[in-house]
């Protein structure tokens, strides 16, 4: 089974920067990131960082994203992308720190959780990765990368065929066109029947 390639969390700033003001929860956290106003320079630098990420120019992306988060600390997206860029540069400590910072802002953010769990899987922290996936899926039960990556963790790393089978079956119900997962599911069923 081939592990799928990582995708950047290229959240367009149209999702981040649209309406007038953010909605704050009683704890002071923002609950509606689409309503947060950011400065034009932050928006420009974030957009430029996306270009660098797409071109795999991680050092440039990191420099821009560090500048973005120094000026704007309310949004998880820059931290997630910063974590992804650090991960791609094999700087696992800074990647983990960035993902954890994103999760401080939004403890149920499915992308931040998925990325951190992938990092933990890479580090051999399988129980931590599984805990993150299970917790995140309770809040985001149809977020496909979480489902797929929990299935991969259960199959390849934990040898928990029952867990992997459940994840891949759920995934295929939501995304029947994904031929890779359909093949993985057929293989799992064959192995489980032995």
Coordinates of N, CA, C and O in Angstrom, one line a residue:
X1 N 0.9 -1.2 0.0 CA 0.0 0.0 0.0 C 0.9 1.2 0.0 O 1.8 1.4 0.8
X2 N 0.7 2.1 -0.9 CA 1.4 3.3 -1.0 C 0.8 4.4 -0.1 O -0.4 4.6 -0.2
X3 N 1.6 5.1 0.7 CA 1.0 6.2 1.5 C 0.8 7.4 0.6 O 1.7 7.7 -0.1
X4 N -0.4 8.0 0.7 CA -0.7 9.1 -0.2 C 0.3 10.3 0.1 O 0.7 10.5 1.2
X5 N 0.5 11.0 -1.0 CA 1.4 12.2 -0.8 C 0.7 13.3 0.0 O -0.6 13.3 0.0
X6 N 1.4 14.1 0.7 CA 0.9 15.1 1.5 C 0.4 16.3 0.7 O 1.0 16.6 -0.4
X7 N -0.6 16.9 1.1 CA -1.2 18.1 0.4 C -1.1 19.3 1.3 O -1.2 19.1 2.5
X8 N -0.8 20.4 0.7 CA -0.7 21.6 1.5 C -2.1 22.1 1.9 O -3.0 21.9 1.1
X9 N -2.2 22.7 3.0 CA -3.4 23.3 3.4 C -3.4 24.7 2.8 O -3.0 25.6 3.5
X10 N -3.8 24.7 1.6 CA -3.8 26.0 0.8 C -5.1 26.7 1.0 O -5.8 26.8 0.0
X11 N -5.4 27.0 2.2 CA -6.7 27.7 2.4 C -6.6 29.1 1.9 O -5.8 29.9 2.3
X12 N -7.5 29.4 0.9 CA -7.5 30.7 0.3 C -7.9 31.8 1.4 O -8.7 31.5 2.2
X13 N -7.4 32.9 1.3 CA -7.7 33.9 2.2 C -9.1 34.4 2.1 O -9.6 35.1 2.9
X14 N -9.8 34.1 1.0 CA -11.2 34.4 0.9 C -11.9 33.7 2.0 O -12.9 34.3 2.5
X15 N -11.5 32.6 2.5 CA -12.1 31.9 3.6 C -11.7 32.5 4.9 O -12.4 32.4 5.9
X16 N -10.5 33.1 5.0 CA -10.0 33.7 6.2 C -10.4 35.1 6.4 O -10.7 35.5 7.5
X17 N -10.5 35.9 5.3 CA -10.6 37.3 5.4 C -11.8 37.8 4.6 O -11.6 38.2 3.5
X18 N -13.0 37.7 5.2 CA -14.1 38.2 4.4 C -14.9 39.2 5.1 O -14.9 40.4 4.8
X19 N -15.6 38.8 6.1 CA -16.6 39.7 6.7 C -16.0 40.8 7.7 O -14.8 41.0 7.6
X20 N -16.8 41.3 8.5 CA -16.4 42.5 9.3 C -15.6 42.1 10.6 O -14.5 42.7 10.8
X21 N -16.1 41.3 11.4 CA -15.4 41.0 12.7 C -15.5 39.5 13.1 O -16.5 38.9 12.7
X22 N -14.5 39.0 13.8 CA -14.6 37.6 14.2 C -15.6 37.4 15.3 O -15.8 38.3 16.1
X23 N -16.2 36.3 15.4 CA -17.1 35.9 16.5 C -16.2 35.3 17.6 O -15.6 34.3 17.3
X24 N -16.3 35.8 18.8 CA -15.5 35.2 19.9 C -16.4 34.4 20.8 O -17.5 34.8 21.0
X25 N -15.8 33.3 21.2 CA -16.5 32.5 22.2 C -16.3 33.1 23.6 O -15.5 34.0 23.8
X26 N -17.0 32.5 24.6 CA -16.8 33.0 26.0 C -15.4 32.9 26.5 O -15.0 33.7 27.3
X27 N -14.6 32.0 25.9 CA -13.2 31.9 26.3 C -12.3 32.9 25.6 O -11.1 33.0 25.9
X28 N -12.9 33.7 24.7 CA -12.1 34.6 23.9 C -11.5 34.1 22.6 O -10.9 34.8 21.8
X29 N -11.8 32.8 22.4 CA -11.3 32.2 21.1 C -12.3 32.6 20.0 O -13.4 32.8 20.2
X30 N -11.7 32.7 18.8 CA -12.5 33.0 17.6 C -13.2 31.8 17.1 O -12.6 30.7 17.0
X31 N -14.5 31.8 16.9 CA -15.2 30.7 16.4 C -15.6 30.7 14.9 O -15.9 29.7 14.3
X32 N -15.4 31.9 14.3 CA -15.7 32.0 12.9 C -14.5 32.7 12.2 O -14.4 34.0 12.2
X33 N -13.6 31.9 11.7 CA -12.4 32.5 11.1 C -12.7 33.2 9.8 O -11.9 34.0 9.4
X34 N -13.8 33.0 9.2 CA -14.1 33.6 7.9 C -14.4 35.1 8.2 O -14.5 35.9 7.2
X35 N -14.6 35.5 9.4 CA -15.0 36.8 9.7 C -13.9 37.7 10.3 O -14.1 38.8 10.7
X36 N -12.7 37.1 10.3 CA -11.5 37.9 10.9 C -10.9 38.8 9.8 O -10.6 38.4 8.7
X37 N -10.8 40.0 10.3 CA -10.1 41.0 9.4 C -8.6 40.9 9.7 O -8.1 40.9 10.8
X38 N -7.8 40.9 8.6 CA -6.4 41.0 8.7 C -5.9 42.1 7.8 O -6.6 42.5 6.8
X39 N -4.7 42.6 8.1 CA -4.1 43.6 7.3 C -3.8 43.2 5.8 O -3.6 42.0 5.6
X40 N -3.7 44.1 4.9 CA -3.4 43.8 3.6 C -2.0 43.1 3.4 O -1.8 42.3 2.6
X41 N -1.1 43.6 4.2 CA 0.3 43.0 4.1 C 0.3 41.6 4.6 O 1.0 40.7 4.0
X42 N -0.5 41.3 5.6 CA -0.6 39.9 6.1 C -1.2 39.0 5.0 O -0.7 37.9 4.7
X43 N -2.2 39.5 4.4 CA -2.9 38.8 3.4 C -2.0 38.5 2.2 O -1.8 37.4 1.7
X44 N -1.2 39.6 1.8 CA -0.3 39.4 0.7 C 0.8 38.4 1.0 O 1.1 37.6 0.2
X45 N 1.4 38.5 2.2 CA 2.4 37.6 2.5 C 1.9 36.1 2.7 O 2.6 35.2 2.3
X46 N 0.7 36.0 3.2 CA 0.2 34.6 3.2 C 0.0 34.1 1.8 O 0.4 32.9 1.5
X47 N -0.6 34.9 0.9 CA -0.8 34.4 -0.5 C 0.6 34.1 -1.1 O 0.7 33.1 -1.9
X48 N 1.6 34.9 -0.9 CA 2.9 34.6 -1.5 C 3.5 33.3 -0.9 O 4.1 32.6 -1.6
X49 N 3.2 33.1 0.4 CA 3.7 31.8 1.0 C 3.1 30.6 0.3 O 3.7 29.6 0.2
X50 N 1.8 30.8 -0.1 CA 1.1 29.7 -0.8 C 1.8 29.4 -2.1 O 2.0 28.2 -2.5
X51 N 2.2 30.4 -2.8 CA 3.0 30.2 -4.0 C 4.3 29.5 -3.8 O 4.6 28.5 -4.5
X52 N 5.0 29.8 -2.7 CA 6.2 29.2 -2.4 C 6.0 27.7 -2.0 O 6.8 26.8 -2.4
X53 N 5.0 27.5 -1.3 CA 4.6 26.1 -0.9 C 4.3 25.3 -2.1 O 4.8 24.1 -2.3
X54 N 3.5 25.8 -3.0 CA 3.2 25.1 -4.2 C 4.4 24.8 -5.1 O 4.5 23.7 -5.8
X55 N 5.4 25.7 -5.0 CA 6.7 25.4 -5.8 C 7.7 24.7 -5.0 O 8.8 24.5 -5.5
X56 N 7.3 24.2 -3.8 CA 8.2 23.5 -2.9 C 9.5 24.3 -2.5 O 10.5 23.8 -2.3
X57 N 9.3 25.6 -2.4 CA 10.3 26.5 -2.0 C 10.0 26.8 -0.5 O 9.6 27.8 0.0
X58 N 10.4 25.8 0.3 CA 9.9 25.7 1.7 C 10.6 26.8 2.6 O 10.0 27.4 3.5
X59 N 11.9 27.1 2.3 CA 12.6 28.1 3.1 C 11.9 29.5 2.9 O 11.8 30.2 3.9
X60 N 11.6 29.8 1.7 CA 10.9 31.1 1.5 C 9.5 31.1 2.1 O 9.1 32.1 2.7
X61 N 8.8 30.0 2.0 CA 7.5 29.9 2.6 C 7.6 30.0 4.1 O 6.8 30.8 4.7
X62 N 8.6 29.4 4.7 CA 8.7 29.5 6.2 C 9.0 30.9 6.6 O 8.4 31.4 7.6
X63 N 9.9 31.6 5.9 CA 10.2 33.0 6.2 C 8.9 33.9 6.2 O 8.7 34.7 7.1
X64 N 8.2 33.7 5.1 CA 6.9 34.5 5.0 C 5.9 34.1 6.1 O 5.3 35.0 6.7
X65 N 5.7 32.8 6.3 CA 4.8 32.4 7.3 C 5.2 32.8 8.7 O 4.3 33.2 9.5
X66 N 6.5 32.8 9.0 CA 6.9 33.3 10.3 C 6.6 34.8 10.5 O 6.2 35.2 11.6
X67 N 6.7 35.5 9.4 CA 6.4 36.9 9.4 C 4.8 37.1 9.6 O 4.4 38.0 10.4
X68 N 4.1 36.3 8.9 CA 2.6 36.3 9.1 C 2.2 36.0 10.5 O 1.4 36.8 11.1
X69 N 2.7 35.0 11.1 CA 2.3 34.6 12.5 C 2.8 35.6 13.5 O 2.2 35.7 14.6
X70 N 3.9 36.3 13.2 CA 4.4 37.3 14.1 C 3.4 38.5 14.2 O 3.2 39.1 15.2
X71 N 2.7 38.7 13.0 CA 1.8 39.9 13.0 C 0.3 39.5 13.2 O -0.5 40.3 13.6
X72 N 0.0 38.2 13.0 CA -1.4 37.8 13.1 C -1.4 36.4 13.7 O -1.1 35.4 13.1
X73 N -1.9 36.3 15.0 CA -1.8 35.1 15.7 C -3.2 34.5 16.0 O -3.3 33.6 16.8
X74 N -4.2 35.0 15.4 CA -5.6 34.5 15.7 C -6.0 33.4 14.8 O -7.1 32.7 15.1
X75 N -5.3 33.1 13.7 CA -5.8 32.2 12.7 C -4.9 30.9 12.6 O -3.7 31.0 12.6
X76 N -5.6 29.7 12.5 CA -4.8 28.5 12.5 C -4.1 28.2 11.1 O -3.0 27.6 11.1
X77 N -4.6 28.7 10.1 CA -4.1 28.3 8.7 C -2.6 28.7 8.5 O -1.9 27.8 8.1
X78 N -2.1 29.8 8.9 CA -0.7 30.1 8.8 C 0.2 29.1 9.6 O 1.2 28.7 9.1
X79 N -0.3 28.8 10.8 CA 0.5 27.8 11.6 C 0.5 26.4 11.0 O 1.5 25.7 11.0
X80 N -0.7 26.0 10.4 CA -0.7 24.7 9.7 C 0.3 24.7 8.6 O 1.0 23.7 8.4
X81 N 0.2 25.7 7.7 CA 1.1 25.7 6.6 C 2.6 25.8 7.0 O 3.5 25.2 6.4
X82 N 2.8 26.6 8.1 CA 4.2 26.6 8.6 C 4.6 25.2 9.1 O 5.8 24.8 8.8
X83 N 3.8 24.5 9.8 CA 4.1 23.2 10.2 C 4.4 22.2 9.0 O 5.3 21.4 9.0
X84 N 3.6 22.4 8.0 CA 3.8 21.5 6.8 C 5.1 21.8 6.1 O 5.8 20.9 5.7
X85 N 5.4 23.1 6.0 CA 6.7 23.5 5.4 C 7.9 22.9 6.3 O 8.9 22.4 5.7
X86 N 7.8 23.1 7.6 CA 8.8 22.5 8.4 C 8.9 21.0 8.3 O 10.0 20.4 8.3
X87 N 7.8 20.4 8.2 CA 7.8 18.9 8.0 C 8.5 18.5 6.8 O 9.3 17.6 6.7
X88 N 8.2 19.2 5.7 CA 8.9 19.0 4.4 C 10.4 19.2 4.5 O 11.1 18.6 3.7
X89 N 10.8 20.1 5.4 CA 12.3 20.3 5.6 C 12.9 19.4 6.6 O 14.0 19.6 7.0
X90 N 12.1 18.4 7.1 CA 12.5 17.4 8.1 C 12.9 18.1 9.4 O 13.7 17.6 10.2
X91 N 12.2 19.2 9.7 CA 12.3 19.9 11.0 C 11.1 19.5 11.8 O 10.2 20.3 11.9
X92 N 11.1 18.4 12.4 CA 9.9 17.8 13.1 C 9.5 18.6 14.3 O 8.4 18.8 14.6
X93 N 10.5 19.1 15.1 CA 10.2 19.9 16.3 C 9.4 21.1 16.0 O 8.4 21.4 16.6
X94 N 9.9 21.9 15.0 CA 9.2 23.1 14.6 C 7.8 22.8 14.0 O 6.9 23.6 14.2
X95 N 7.8 21.7 13.2 CA 6.5 21.3 12.6 C 5.5 21.0 13.7 O 4.3 21.5 13.7
X96 N 5.9 20.2 14.7 CA 5.0 19.9 15.8 C 4.6 21.1 16.6 O 3.4 21.3 16.9
X97 N 5.5 22.0 16.8 CA 5.2 23.3 17.5 C 4.1 24.1 16.8 O 3.2 24.6 17.4
X98 N 4.3 24.2 15.5 CA 3.3 24.9 14.6 C 1.9 24.3 14.6 O 0.9 24.9 14.8
X99 N 1.9 22.9 14.5 CA 0.6 22.2 14.5 C -0.1 22.4 15.9 O -1.3 22.6 16.0
X100 N 0.7 22.3 17.0 CA 0.1 22.5 18.3 C -0.4 23.9 18.5 O -1.4 24.1 19.1
X101 N 0.3 24.9 18.0 CA -0.2 26.2 18.1 C -1.5 26.4 17.3 O -2.4 27.0 17.8
X102 N -1.6 25.8 16.2 CA -2.9 25.8 15.4 C -4.0 25.2 16.2 O -5.1 25.7 16.3
X103 N -3.7 24.1 16.9 CA -4.7 23.4 17.7 C -5.0 24.1 19.0 O -6.1 24.0 19.5
X104 N -4.1 25.0 19.5 CA -4.5 25.9 20.6 C -5.6 26.9 20.2 O -6.4 27.2 21.0
X105 N -5.5 27.3 18.9 CA -6.5 28.2 18.4 C -7.8 27.5 18.1 O -8.9 28.1 18.2
X106 N -7.8 26.3 17.6 CA -8.9 25.5 17.3 C -8.7 24.1 17.5 O -8.1 23.4 16.7
X107 N -9.0 23.6 18.7 CA -8.7 22.3 19.2 C -9.3 21.2 18.3 O -8.8 20.0 18.4
X108 N -10.3 21.5 17.5 CA -10.9 20.5 16.7 C -10.6 20.7 15.2 O -11.3 20.1 14.3
X109 N -9.6 21.4 14.9 CA -9.3 21.7 13.5 C -8.8 20.4 12.8 O -7.8 19.8 13.2
X110 N -9.6 19.9 11.8 CA -9.3 18.6 11.2 C -7.9 18.6 10.5 O -7.2 17.6 10.5
X111 N -7.6 19.7 9.8 CA -6.3 19.7 9.1 C -5.1 19.7 10.0 O -4.2 18.9 9.8
X112 N -5.2 20.5 11.0 CA -4.1 20.6 12.0 C -3.9 19.2 12.7 O -2.8 18.7 12.9
X113 N -5.1 18.6 13.1 CA -5.0 17.3 13.8 C -4.4 16.3 12.8 O -3.6 15.5 13.3
X114 N -4.9 16.2 11.6 CA -4.4 15.2 10.7 C -2.9 15.4 10.5 O -2.2 14.4 10.5
X115 N -2.4 16.6 10.3 CA -1.0 16.8 10.0 C -0.2 16.4 11.2 O 0.9 15.8 11.1
X116 N -0.6 16.8 12.4 CA 0.1 16.4 13.6 C 0.1 14.9 13.8 O 1.1 14.3 14.2
X117 N -1.0 14.2 13.5 CA -1.1 12.8 13.6 C -0.1 12.1 12.6 O 0.5 11.1 13.0
X118 N 0.0 12.6 11.4 CA 0.9 12.1 10.4 C 2.3 12.2 10.9 O 3.1 11.3 10.8
X119 N 2.6 13.4 11.5 CA 4.0 13.6 12.1 C 4.2 12.6 13.2 O 5.3 11.9 13.3
X120 N 3.3 12.4 14.1 CA 3.4 11.4 15.2 C 3.6 10.0 14.6 O 4.4 9.2 15.2
X121 N 2.9 9.7 13.6 CA 3.1 8.3 12.9 C 4.5 8.2 12.4 O 5.1 7.2 12.6
X122 N 5.0 9.2 11.8 CA 6.4 9.2 11.3 C 7.4 9.0 12.4 O 8.4 8.3 12.2
X123 N 7.1 9.6 13.6 CA 8.0 9.5 14.7 C 7.8 8.1 15.5 O 8.5 7.9 16.4
X124 N 6.9 7.3 15.1 CA 6.6 6.1 15.8 C 5.7 6.2 17.0 O 5.6 5.3 17.8
X125 N 5.1 7.4 17.1 CA 4.2 7.6 18.3 C 2.8 7.2 17.9 O 1.9 8.0 17.8
X126 N 2.6 5.9 17.7 CA 1.4 5.4 17.1 C 0.2 5.6 18.0 O -0.9 5.9 17.5
X127 N 0.4 5.4 19.3 CA -0.8 5.6 20.2 C -1.2 7.1 20.2 O -2.4 7.4 20.2
X128 N -0.2 8.0 20.2 CA -0.6 9.4 20.1 C -1.3 9.7 18.8 O -2.3 10.5 18.8
X129 N -0.8 9.2 17.7 CA -1.5 9.5 16.4 C -2.9 8.9 16.4 O -3.8 9.6 16.0
X130 N -3.1 7.7 16.9 CA -4.4 7.1 17.0 C -5.4 7.9 17.8 O -6.5 8.2 17.4
X131 N -4.9 8.4 19.0 CA -5.7 9.2 19.9 C -6.2 10.5 19.1 O -7.3 10.9 19.2
X132 N -5.2 11.1 18.4 CA -5.6 12.3 17.7 C -6.7 12.0 16.6 O -7.6 12.8 16.5
X133 N -6.4 11.0 15.9 CA -7.4 10.6 14.8 C -8.8 10.4 15.4 O -9.8 10.9 14.9
X134 N -8.8 9.6 16.4 CA -10.1 9.2 17.0 C -10.9 10.4 17.6 O -12.0 10.6 17.3
X135 N -10.1 11.2 18.3 CA -10.7 12.5 18.8 C -11.2 13.4 17.7 O -12.3 13.9 17.8
X136 N -10.4 13.6 16.7 CA -10.8 14.5 15.6 C -11.9 13.9 14.8 O -12.8 14.7 14.4
X137 N -12.0 12.6 14.6 CA -13.1 12.0 13.9 C -14.4 12.2 14.6 O -15.5 12.2 14.0
X138 N -14.4 12.2 16.0 CA -15.6 12.4 16.7 C -16.2 13.8 16.4 O -17.4 14.0 16.4
X139 N -15.4 14.8 16.1 CA -15.8 16.1 15.8 C -16.0 16.3 14.3 O -16.7 17.2 13.9
X140 N -15.3 15.6 13.5 CA -15.3 15.8 12.0 C -15.4 14.4 11.3 O -14.5 13.9 10.7
X141 N -16.5 13.7 11.5 CA -16.7 12.3 11.1 C -16.6 12.1 9.6 O -16.5 11.0 9.2
X142 N -16.7 13.1 8.8 CA -16.6 12.9 7.3 C -15.4 13.6 6.7 O -15.3 13.7 5.5
X143 N -14.4 13.9 7.5 CA -13.2 14.5 6.9 C -12.3 13.4 6.4 O -11.7 12.7 7.2
X144 N -12.3 13.3 5.1 CA -11.7 12.1 4.5 C -10.2 11.9 4.8 O -9.8 10.7 5.0
X145 N -9.3 12.9 4.9 CA -7.9 12.6 5.2 C -7.8 11.9 6.6 O -6.9 11.1 6.8
X146 N -8.6 12.3 7.6 CA -8.5 11.7 8.9 C -8.9 10.2 8.8 O -8.3 9.4 9.4
X147 N -10.0 9.9 8.1 CA -10.5 8.6 7.9 C -9.4 7.7 7.3 O -9.0 6.6 7.7
X148 N -8.9 8.2 6.2 CA -7.9 7.5 5.4 C -6.6 7.2 6.2 O -6.1 6.1 6.2
X149 N -6.1 8.3 6.8 CA -4.9 8.1 7.6 C -5.0 7.3 8.8 O -4.1 6.6 9.2
X150 N -6.2 7.3 9.5 CA -6.4 6.3 10.6 C -6.4 4.9 10.0 O -5.8 4.0 10.6
X151 N -7.0 4.7 8.9 CA -7.0 3.4 8.2 C -5.5 2.9 7.9 O -5.2 1.8 8.2
X152 N -4.7 3.8 7.4 CA -3.3 3.5 7.1 C -2.6 3.2 8.4 O -1.8 2.2 8.5
X153 N -2.8 4.0 9.4 CA -2.1 3.7 10.7 C -2.5 2.4 11.3 O -1.7 1.6 11.7
X154 N -3.8 2.1 11.2 CA -4.3 0.8 11.8 C -3.8 -0.4 11.0 O -3.4 -1.4 11.6
X155 N -3.7 -0.2 9.7 CA -3.3 -1.3 8.8 C -1.8 -1.5 8.9 O -1.3 -2.6 9.3
X156 N -1.0 -0.5 8.5 CA 0.4 -0.7 8.3 C 1.2 -0.7 9.6 O 2.3 -1.3 9.7
X157 N 0.8 0.1 10.5 CA 1.6 0.3 11.7 C 1.1 -0.4 13.0 O 1.9 -0.8 13.8
X158 N -0.2 -0.6 13.1 CA -0.8 -1.2 14.3 C -1.2 -2.6 14.0 O -1.5 -3.4 14.9
X159 N -1.3 -3.0 12.7 CA -1.8 -4.4 12.3 C -3.1 -4.6 13.0 O -3.4 -5.8 13.3
X160 N -4.0 -3.6 13.0 CA -5.3 -3.7 13.6 C -6.2 -3.8 12.3 O -6.7 -2.7 11.9
X161 N -6.4 -5.0 11.8 CA -7.2 -5.1 10.6 C -8.7 -4.7 10.8 O -9.3 -4.1 9.8
X162 N -9.2 -4.9 11.9 CA -10.6 -4.5 12.2 C -10.8 -3.0 12.1 O -11.7 -2.5 11.5
X163 N -9.9 -2.3 12.7 CA -9.9 -0.8 12.7 C -9.7 -0.3 11.2 O -10.4 0.5 10.8
X164 N -8.7 -0.9 10.6 CA -8.4 -0.4 9.2 C -9.6 -0.7 8.3 O -10.0 0.1 7.5
X165 N -10.2 -1.9 8.4 CA -11.4 -2.3 7.6 C -12.5 -1.3 7.8 O -13.1 -0.8 6.9
X166 N -12.8 -0.9 9.1 CA -13.9 0.0 9.4 C -13.6 1.4 8.8 O -14.5 2.0 8.2
X167 N -12.3 1.8 8.9 CA -12.0 3.2 8.3 C -12.1 3.2 6.8 O -12.7 4.1 6.2
X168 N -11.6 2.2 6.1 CA -11.6 2.1 4.7 C -13.0 1.9 4.2 O -13.4 2.5 3.1
X169 N -13.8 1.2 4.9 CA -15.2 1.0 4.4 C -16.0 2.3 4.5 O -16.7 2.7 3.6
X170 N -15.7 3.0 5.6 CA -16.4 4.3 5.8 C -15.9 5.3 4.7 O -16.7 6.1 4.2
X171 N -14.6 5.3 4.5 CA -14.0 6.2 3.5 C -14.6 5.9 2.1 O -15.0 6.8 1.4
X172 N -14.7 4.6 1.7 CA -15.3 4.3 0.4 C -16.7 4.7 0.3 O -17.2 5.0 -0.8
X173 N -17.5 4.6 1.4 CA -18.9 5.1 1.4 C -18.9 6.5 1.0 O -19.8 7.0 0.3
X174 N -18.0 7.3 1.6 CA -18.0 8.8 1.3 C -17.3 9.2 0.0 O -17.7 10.2 -0.5
X175 N -16.4 8.4 -0.4 CA -15.6 8.7 -1.6 C -15.4 7.4 -2.5 O -14.3 6.9 -2.6
X176 N -16.5 7.0 -3.1 CA -16.4 5.7 -3.8 C -15.5 5.8 -5.1 O -15.1 4.7 -5.6
X177 N -15.1 6.9 -5.5 CA -14.3 7.0 -6.7 C -12.8 6.8 -6.4 O -12.0 6.7 -7.4
X178 N -12.4 6.8 -5.2 CA -11.0 6.6 -4.9 C -10.6 5.2 -5.1 O -10.9 4.3 -4.2
X179 N -10.0 4.9 -6.2 CA -9.7 3.5 -6.5 C -8.6 2.9 -5.6 O -8.6 1.7 -5.4
X180 N -7.7 3.8 -5.2 CA -6.6 3.3 -4.3 C -7.2 2.7 -3.0 O -6.9 1.5 -2.6
X181 N -8.1 3.4 -2.4 CA -8.7 2.9 -1.1 C -9.6 1.7 -1.4 O -9.6 0.8 -0.6
X182 N -10.2 1.7 -2.5 CA -11.1 0.5 -2.9 C -10.2 -0.7 -3.0 O -10.6 -1.8 -2.6
X183 N -9.0 -0.6 -3.6 CA -8.1 -1.7 -3.7 C -7.6 -2.1 -2.3 O -7.5 -3.3 -2.0
X184 N -7.2 -1.1 -1.5 CA -6.8 -1.4 -0.1 C -7.9 -2.1 0.6 O -7.6 -3.1 1.4
X185 N -9.1 -1.7 0.5 CA -10.2 -2.3 1.2 C -10.4 -3.8 0.7 O -10.6 -4.7 1.5
X186 N -10.3 -4.0 -0.6 CA -10.4 -5.4 -1.1 C -9.3 -6.3 -0.5 O -9.5 -7.4 -0.1
X187 N -8.1 -5.7 -0.5 CA -6.9 -6.5 0.1 C -7.2 -6.8 1.6 O -6.9 -7.9 2.1
X188 N -7.7 -5.8 2.3 CA -8.0 -6.0 3.7 C -9.0 -7.1 3.9 O -8.8 -7.9 4.8
X189 N -10.0 -7.1 3.1 CA -11.1 -8.1 3.3 C -10.5 -9.5 3.0 O -10.8 -10.4 3.7
X190 N -9.6 -9.6 2.0 CA -9.0 -10.8 1.7 C -8.1 -11.3 2.9 O -8.2 -12.5 3.3
X191 N -7.3 -10.4 3.4 CA -6.5 -10.8 4.6 C -7.3 -11.1 5.8 O -6.9 -12.0 6.6
X192 N -8.4 -10.4 6.0 CA -9.2 -10.6 7.2 C -9.9 -11.9 7.1 O -10.2 -12.5 8.2
X193 N -10.2 -12.4 5.9 CA -10.9 -13.7 5.8 C -10.0 -14.9 5.9 O -10.5 -16.0 6.0
X194 N -8.7 -14.7 6.0 CA -7.8 -15.8 6.2 C -7.7 -16.3 7.6 O -7.9 -15.7 8.6

